[in-house]
PDB file of C-alpha atoms in Angstrom:
ATOM      1  CA  MET A   1     -54.958 -34.159   3.608  1.00  0.00           C
ATOM      2  CA  GLN A   2     -58.789 -34.334   4.121  1.00  0.00           C
ATOM      3  CA  VAL A   3     -61.766 -32.252   4.745  1.00  0.00           C
ATOM      4  CA  PHE A   4     -64.712 -33.488   7.212  1.00  0.00           C
ATOM      5  CA  ASP A   5     -68.142 -32.840   6.445  1.00  0.00           C
ATOM      6  CA  ALA A   6     -70.555 -32.205   9.107  1.00  0.00           C
ATOM      7  CA  SER A   7     -72.045 -35.548   8.827  1.00  0.00           C
ATOM      8  CA  SER A   8     -68.738 -37.402   9.147  1.00  0.00           C
ATOM      9  CA  MET A   9     -67.876 -35.568  12.085  1.00  0.00           C
ATOM     10  CA  ILE A  10     -71.201 -35.892  14.105  1.00  0.00           C
ATOM     11  CA  TYR A  11     -71.283 -39.708  13.020  1.00  0.00           C
ATOM     12  CA  ALA A  12     -67.594 -40.204  14.688  1.00  0.00           C
ATOM     13  CA  TRP A  13     -68.751 -38.165  17.941  1.00  0.00           C
ATOM     14  CA  ASP A  14     -72.017 -39.910  18.342  1.00  0.00           C
ATOM     15  CA  ASN A  15     -70.501 -43.378  17.538  1.00  0.00           C
ATOM     16  CA  TYR A  16     -67.252 -43.480  19.198  1.00  0.00           C
ATOM     17  CA  PRO A  17     -67.482 -41.427  22.626  1.00  0.00           C
ATOM     18  CA  VAL A  18     -64.109 -39.678  23.465  1.00  0.00           C
ATOM     19  CA  GLU A  19     -64.345 -41.381  26.961  1.00  0.00           C
ATOM     20  CA  GLN A  20     -64.255 -44.938  25.442  1.00  0.00           C
ATOM     21  CA  PHE A  21     -62.446 -44.256  22.599  1.00  0.00           C
ATOM     22  CA  PRO A  22     -59.721 -41.783  23.841  1.00  0.00           C
ATOM     23  CA  GLY A  23     -56.932 -43.453  21.347  1.00  0.00           C
ATOM     24  CA  LEU A  24     -58.932 -42.569  18.100  1.00  0.00           C
ATOM     25  CA  TRP A  25     -59.690 -38.942  19.529  1.00  0.00           C
ATOM     26  CA  GLY A  26     -56.000 -38.684  20.391  1.00  0.00           C
ATOM     27  CA  TRP A  27     -55.023 -39.557  16.880  1.00  0.00           C
ATOM     28  CA  ILE A  28     -57.829 -37.292  15.234  1.00  0.00           C
ATOM     29  CA  ALA A  29     -56.398 -34.241  17.686  1.00  0.00           C
ATOM     30  CA  SER A  30     -52.753 -34.936  16.059  1.00  0.00           C
ATOM     31  CA  GLU A  31     -54.185 -35.279  12.642  1.00  0.00           C
ATOM     32  CA  VAL A  32     -55.796 -31.672  13.291  1.00  0.00           C
ATOM     33  CA  ASN A  33     -52.748 -30.318  14.792  1.00  0.00           C
ATOM     34  CA  ALA A  34     -50.754 -31.434  11.906  1.00  0.00           C
ATOM     35  CA  ARG A  35     -53.227 -29.903   9.656  1.00  0.00           C
ATOM     36  CA  ARG A  36     -53.918 -33.087   7.851  1.00  0.00           C
ATOM     37  CA  LEU A  37     -57.791 -32.860   8.861  1.00  0.00           C
ATOM     38  CA  MET A  38     -59.365 -29.678   8.387  1.00  0.00           C
ATOM     39  CA  MET A  39     -63.205 -28.507   8.155  1.00  0.00           C
ATOM     40  CA  PRO A  40     -64.765 -26.258   5.995  1.00  0.00           C
ATOM     41  CA  GLY A  41     -66.291 -23.271   8.256  1.00  0.00           C
ATOM     42  CA  VAL A  42     -69.922 -24.153   6.830  1.00  0.00           C
ATOM     43  CA  ALA A  43     -69.520 -27.741   7.834  1.00  0.00           C
ATOM     44  CA  TYR A  44     -68.069 -26.673  11.502  1.00  0.00           C
ATOM     45  CA  VAL A  45     -71.206 -24.316  11.758  1.00  0.00           C
ATOM     46  CA  GLU A  46     -73.720 -27.350  11.166  1.00  0.00           C
ATOM     47  CA  VAL A  47     -71.414 -29.444  13.646  1.00  0.00           C
ATOM     48  CA  SER A  48     -71.710 -26.399  16.430  1.00  0.00           C
ATOM     49  CA  ALA A  49     -75.561 -26.275  15.829  1.00  0.00           C
ATOM     50  CA  GLY A  50     -75.850 -30.250  16.302  1.00  0.00           C
ATOM     51  CA  THR A  51     -73.282 -31.054  18.470  1.00  0.00           C
ATOM     52  CA  PRO A  52     -71.781 -28.016  20.644  1.00  0.00           C
ATOM     53  CA  ASP A  53     -69.563 -30.318  22.640  1.00  0.00           C
ATOM     54  CA  CYS A  54     -67.995 -31.860  19.649  1.00  0.00           C
ATOM     55  CA  SER A  55     -67.596 -28.287  18.463  1.00  0.00           C
ATOM     56  CA  ASP A  56     -66.017 -27.244  21.529  1.00  0.00           C
ATOM     57  CA  TRP A  57     -63.387 -30.344  21.388  1.00  0.00           C
ATOM     58  CA  LEU A  58     -62.462 -29.467  17.826  1.00  0.00           C
ATOM     59  CA  LEU A  59     -61.877 -25.855  18.861  1.00  0.00           C
ATOM     60  CA  GLN A  60     -59.711 -27.264  21.522  1.00  0.00           C
ATOM     61  CA  ALA A  61     -57.908 -29.176  19.169  1.00  0.00           C
ATOM     62  CA  ASN A  62     -57.170 -26.417  17.114  1.00  0.00           C
ATOM     63  CA  LEU A  63     -59.307 -27.276  14.266  1.00  0.00           C
ATOM     64  CA  GLU A  64     -58.259 -25.239  10.904  1.00  0.00           C
ATOM     65  CA  ARG A  65     -61.712 -23.869   9.475  1.00  0.00           C
ATOM     66  CA  LEU A  66     -61.350 -23.346   5.720  1.00  0.00           C
ATOM     67  CA  GLU A  67     -63.634 -20.384   4.720  1.00  0.00           C
ATOM     68  CA  VAL A  68     -65.373 -19.788   1.862  1.00  0.00           C
ATOM     69  CA  THR A  69     -64.044 -17.517  -1.158  1.00  0.00           C
ATOM     70  CA  ASN A  70     -65.139 -16.177  -4.039  1.00  0.00           C
ATOM     71  CA  ALA A  71     -63.782 -18.887  -5.982  1.00  0.00           C
ATOM     72  CA  ILE A  72     -65.530 -21.389  -3.679  1.00  0.00           C
ATOM     73  CA  VAL A  73     -68.763 -19.738  -3.795  1.00  0.00           C
ATOM     74  CA  GLN A  74     -68.334 -19.932  -7.893  1.00  0.00           C
ATOM     75  CA  ASP A  75     -67.205 -23.490  -8.184  1.00  0.00           C
ATOM     76  CA  ALA A  76     -70.464 -23.924  -5.931  1.00  0.00           C
ATOM     77  CA  MET A  77     -72.855 -22.360  -8.135  1.00  0.00           C
ATOM     78  CA  ARG A  78     -71.221 -24.016 -11.204  1.00  0.00           C
ATOM     79  CA  ILE A  79     -72.007 -27.626  -9.369  1.00  0.00           C
ATOM     80  CA  LYS A  80     -75.617 -26.315  -8.641  1.00  0.00           C
ATOM     81  CA  ARG A  81     -76.180 -25.512 -12.291  1.00  0.00           C
ATOM     82  CA  LEU A  82     -74.720 -29.044 -13.361  1.00  0.00           C
ATOM     83  CA  LEU A  83     -77.235 -30.693 -10.902  1.00  0.00           C
ATOM     84  CA  GLY A  84     -80.143 -28.464 -12.698  1.00  0.00           C
ATOM     85  CA  ILE A  85     -80.905 -26.394  -9.317  1.00  0.00           C
ATOM     86  CA  ALA A  86     -82.325 -23.059 -10.040  1.00  0.00           C
ATOM     87  CA  GLY A  87     -82.752 -20.489  -7.154  1.00  0.00           C
ATOM     88  CA  ASP A  88     -83.051 -22.014  -3.890  1.00  0.00           C
ATOM     89  CA  ALA A  89     -85.148 -24.896  -5.366  1.00  0.00           C
ATOM     90  CA  TYR A  90     -82.872 -27.421  -3.474  1.00  0.00           C
ATOM     91  CA  HIS A  91     -84.523 -31.019  -3.636  1.00  0.00           C
ATOM     92  CA  PRO A  92     -85.429 -32.104  -0.196  1.00  0.00           C
ATOM     93  CA  LYS A  93     -83.812 -35.844  -0.896  1.00  0.00           C
ATOM     94  CA  GLY A  94     -80.506 -34.013  -2.408  1.00  0.00           C
ATOM     95  CA  VAL A  95     -78.056 -31.645  -1.609  1.00  0.00           C
ATOM     96  CA  GLY A  96     -78.354 -28.468   0.238  1.00  0.00           C
ATOM     97  CA  GLU A  97     -75.998 -24.884  -0.338  1.00  0.00           C
ATOM     98  CA  ASN A  98     -73.906 -25.826   2.303  1.00  0.00           C
ATOM     99  CA  ASP A  99     -73.368 -29.334   0.726  1.00  0.00           C
ATOM    100  CA  LEU A 100     -72.091 -27.562  -2.282  1.00  0.00           C
ATOM    101  CA  LEU A 101     -69.636 -25.152  -0.787  1.00  0.00           C
ATOM    102  CA  ILE A 102     -68.126 -27.883   1.367  1.00  0.00           C
ATOM    103  CA  ILE A 103     -67.634 -30.065  -1.975  1.00  0.00           C
ATOM    104  CA  ALA A 104     -66.404 -26.886  -3.816  1.00  0.00           C
ATOM    105  CA  THR A 105     -63.991 -26.338  -0.728  1.00  0.00           C
ATOM    106  CA  ALA A 106     -62.772 -29.941  -1.111  1.00  0.00           C
ATOM    107  CA  ARG A 107     -61.980 -29.240  -4.790  1.00  0.00           C
ATOM    108  CA  ALA A 108     -60.654 -25.483  -4.241  1.00  0.00           C
ATOM    109  CA  TYR A 109     -57.790 -27.125  -2.156  1.00  0.00           C
ATOM    110  CA  GLY A 110     -57.491 -30.389  -3.540  1.00  0.00           C
ATOM    111  CA  TYR A 111     -58.347 -32.333  -0.517  1.00  0.00           C
ATOM    112  CA  GLU A 112     -60.481 -35.419  -0.113  1.00  0.00           C
ATOM    113  CA  LEU A 113     -63.683 -35.308   1.779  1.00  0.00           C
ATOM    114  CA  VAL A 114     -64.896 -37.354   4.478  1.00  0.00           C
ATOM    115  CA  SER A 115     -68.574 -37.361   4.162  1.00  0.00           C
ATOM    116  CA  ASN A 116     -71.289 -39.803   5.742  1.00  0.00           C
ATOM    117  CA  GLU A 117     -74.072 -39.229   3.318  1.00  0.00           C
ATOM    118  CA  ALA A 118     -75.681 -41.695   1.943  1.00  0.00           C
ATOM    119  CA  ILE A 119     -73.881 -43.526  -0.705  1.00  0.00           C
ATOM    120  CA  GLN A 120     -75.926 -43.793  -4.179  1.00  0.00           C
ATOM    121  CA  ASN A 121     -74.660 -46.486  -6.368  1.00  0.00           C
ATOM    122  CA  LEU A 122     -77.015 -45.598  -9.096  1.00  0.00           C
ATOM    123  CA  PRO A 123     -77.248 -41.792  -9.213  1.00  0.00           C
ATOM    124  CA  PRO A 124     -80.875 -40.655  -9.159  1.00  0.00           C
ATOM    125  CA  ASP A 125     -82.766 -39.925 -12.494  1.00  0.00           C
ATOM    126  CA  VAL A 126     -83.046 -36.376 -11.144  1.00  0.00           C
ATOM    127  CA  PRO A 127     -79.615 -34.784 -10.795  1.00  0.00           C
ATOM    128  CA  SER A 128     -81.066 -32.527  -7.989  1.00  0.00           C
ATOM    129  CA  LYS A 129     -81.770 -35.620  -5.479  1.00  0.00           C
ATOM    130  CA  ARG A 130     -77.744 -36.473  -5.526  1.00  0.00           C
ATOM    131  CA  LYS A 131     -76.184 -36.530  -2.285  1.00  0.00           C
ATOM    132  CA  ILE A 132     -72.522 -35.423  -1.818  1.00  0.00           C
ATOM    133  CA  PRO A 133     -70.645 -39.050  -2.823  1.00  0.00           C
ATOM    134  CA  SER A 134     -72.614 -39.052  -6.101  1.00  0.00           C
ATOM    135  CA  ILE A 135     -71.846 -35.453  -6.720  1.00  0.00           C
ATOM    136  CA  CYS A 136     -68.302 -36.205  -5.898  1.00  0.00           C
ATOM    137  CA  ALA A 137     -67.977 -39.000  -8.551  1.00  0.00           C
ATOM    138  CA  MET A 138     -69.262 -36.638 -11.308  1.00  0.00           C
ATOM    139  CA  PRO A 139     -66.471 -36.413 -13.738  1.00  0.00           C
ATOM    140  CA  GLU A 140     -67.365 -32.543 -13.664  1.00  0.00           C
ATOM    141  CA  VAL A 141     -66.449 -32.383 -10.216  1.00  0.00           C
ATOM    142  CA  ALA A 142     -63.939 -35.013  -9.417  1.00  0.00           C
ATOM    143  CA  VAL A 143     -63.291 -34.871  -5.611  1.00  0.00           C
ATOM    144  CA  SER A 144     -62.376 -37.999  -3.731  1.00  0.00           C
ATOM    145  CA  CYS A 145     -64.715 -39.014  -1.102  1.00  0.00           C
ATOM    146  CA  VAL A 146     -64.954 -41.430   1.418  1.00  0.00           C
ATOM    147  CA  ASP A 147     -66.863 -42.375   4.605  1.00  0.00           C
ATOM    148  CA  PHE A 148     -65.486 -41.930   8.365  1.00  0.00           C
ATOM    149  CA  LEU A 149     -64.767 -45.702   8.726  1.00  0.00           C
ATOM    150  CA  GLN A 150     -62.943 -46.115   5.265  1.00  0.00           C
ATOM    151  CA  TYR A 151     -60.932 -43.057   6.168  1.00  0.00           C
ATOM    152  CA  ILE A 152     -60.032 -44.876   9.649  1.00  0.00           C
ATOM    153  CA  ARG A 153     -59.590 -48.204   8.010  1.00  0.00           C
ATOM    154  CA  ARG A 154     -56.980 -46.986   5.281  1.00  0.00           C
ATOM    155  CA  SER A 155     -54.989 -44.875   7.956  1.00  0.00           C
ATOM    156  CA  GLY A 156     -53.857 -48.156   9.335  1.00  0.00           C
ATOM    157  CA  VAL A 157     -53.749 -46.944  12.638  1.00  0.00           C
ATOM    158  CA  VAL A 158     -54.256 -49.359  15.382  1.00  0.00           C
ATOM    159  CA  PHE A 159     -56.038 -47.837  18.825  1.00  0.00           C
ATOM    160  CA  GLY A 160     -55.773 -49.863  21.514  1.00  0.00           C
TER     161      GLY A 160
END
């Protein structure tokens, strides 16, 4: 099972228009309906703000939105401490509060995270500059993370 970050859903929506890739979106809808693809509620809100037509499509596909629980908030705060972020002093080149909630949601459910945030082959010297994939790779976090194309390629589904 996978949870999508807003970055990956917006990437898919912007680069694979429904009108030109109906097979892809039909498959995504079937994954949503089978509850193999979900989205944290905070990620859905980000999609709604940036691409309301995509959020409408997701609602029509019956997307399950995973809400933030106290346990998820506590884990997000633990990850925030690991990164050395105090209060609201998030680094502009790193993750934000919603990103930590998204990672913690994937951890809470034991799901893989699909995110199109930049991969940092060498983690930054300043931990608060880490992006989602780099944080997921930390041993203390240990969330499997792939981008949209890896997710599609690995599925083995042929669209045509």
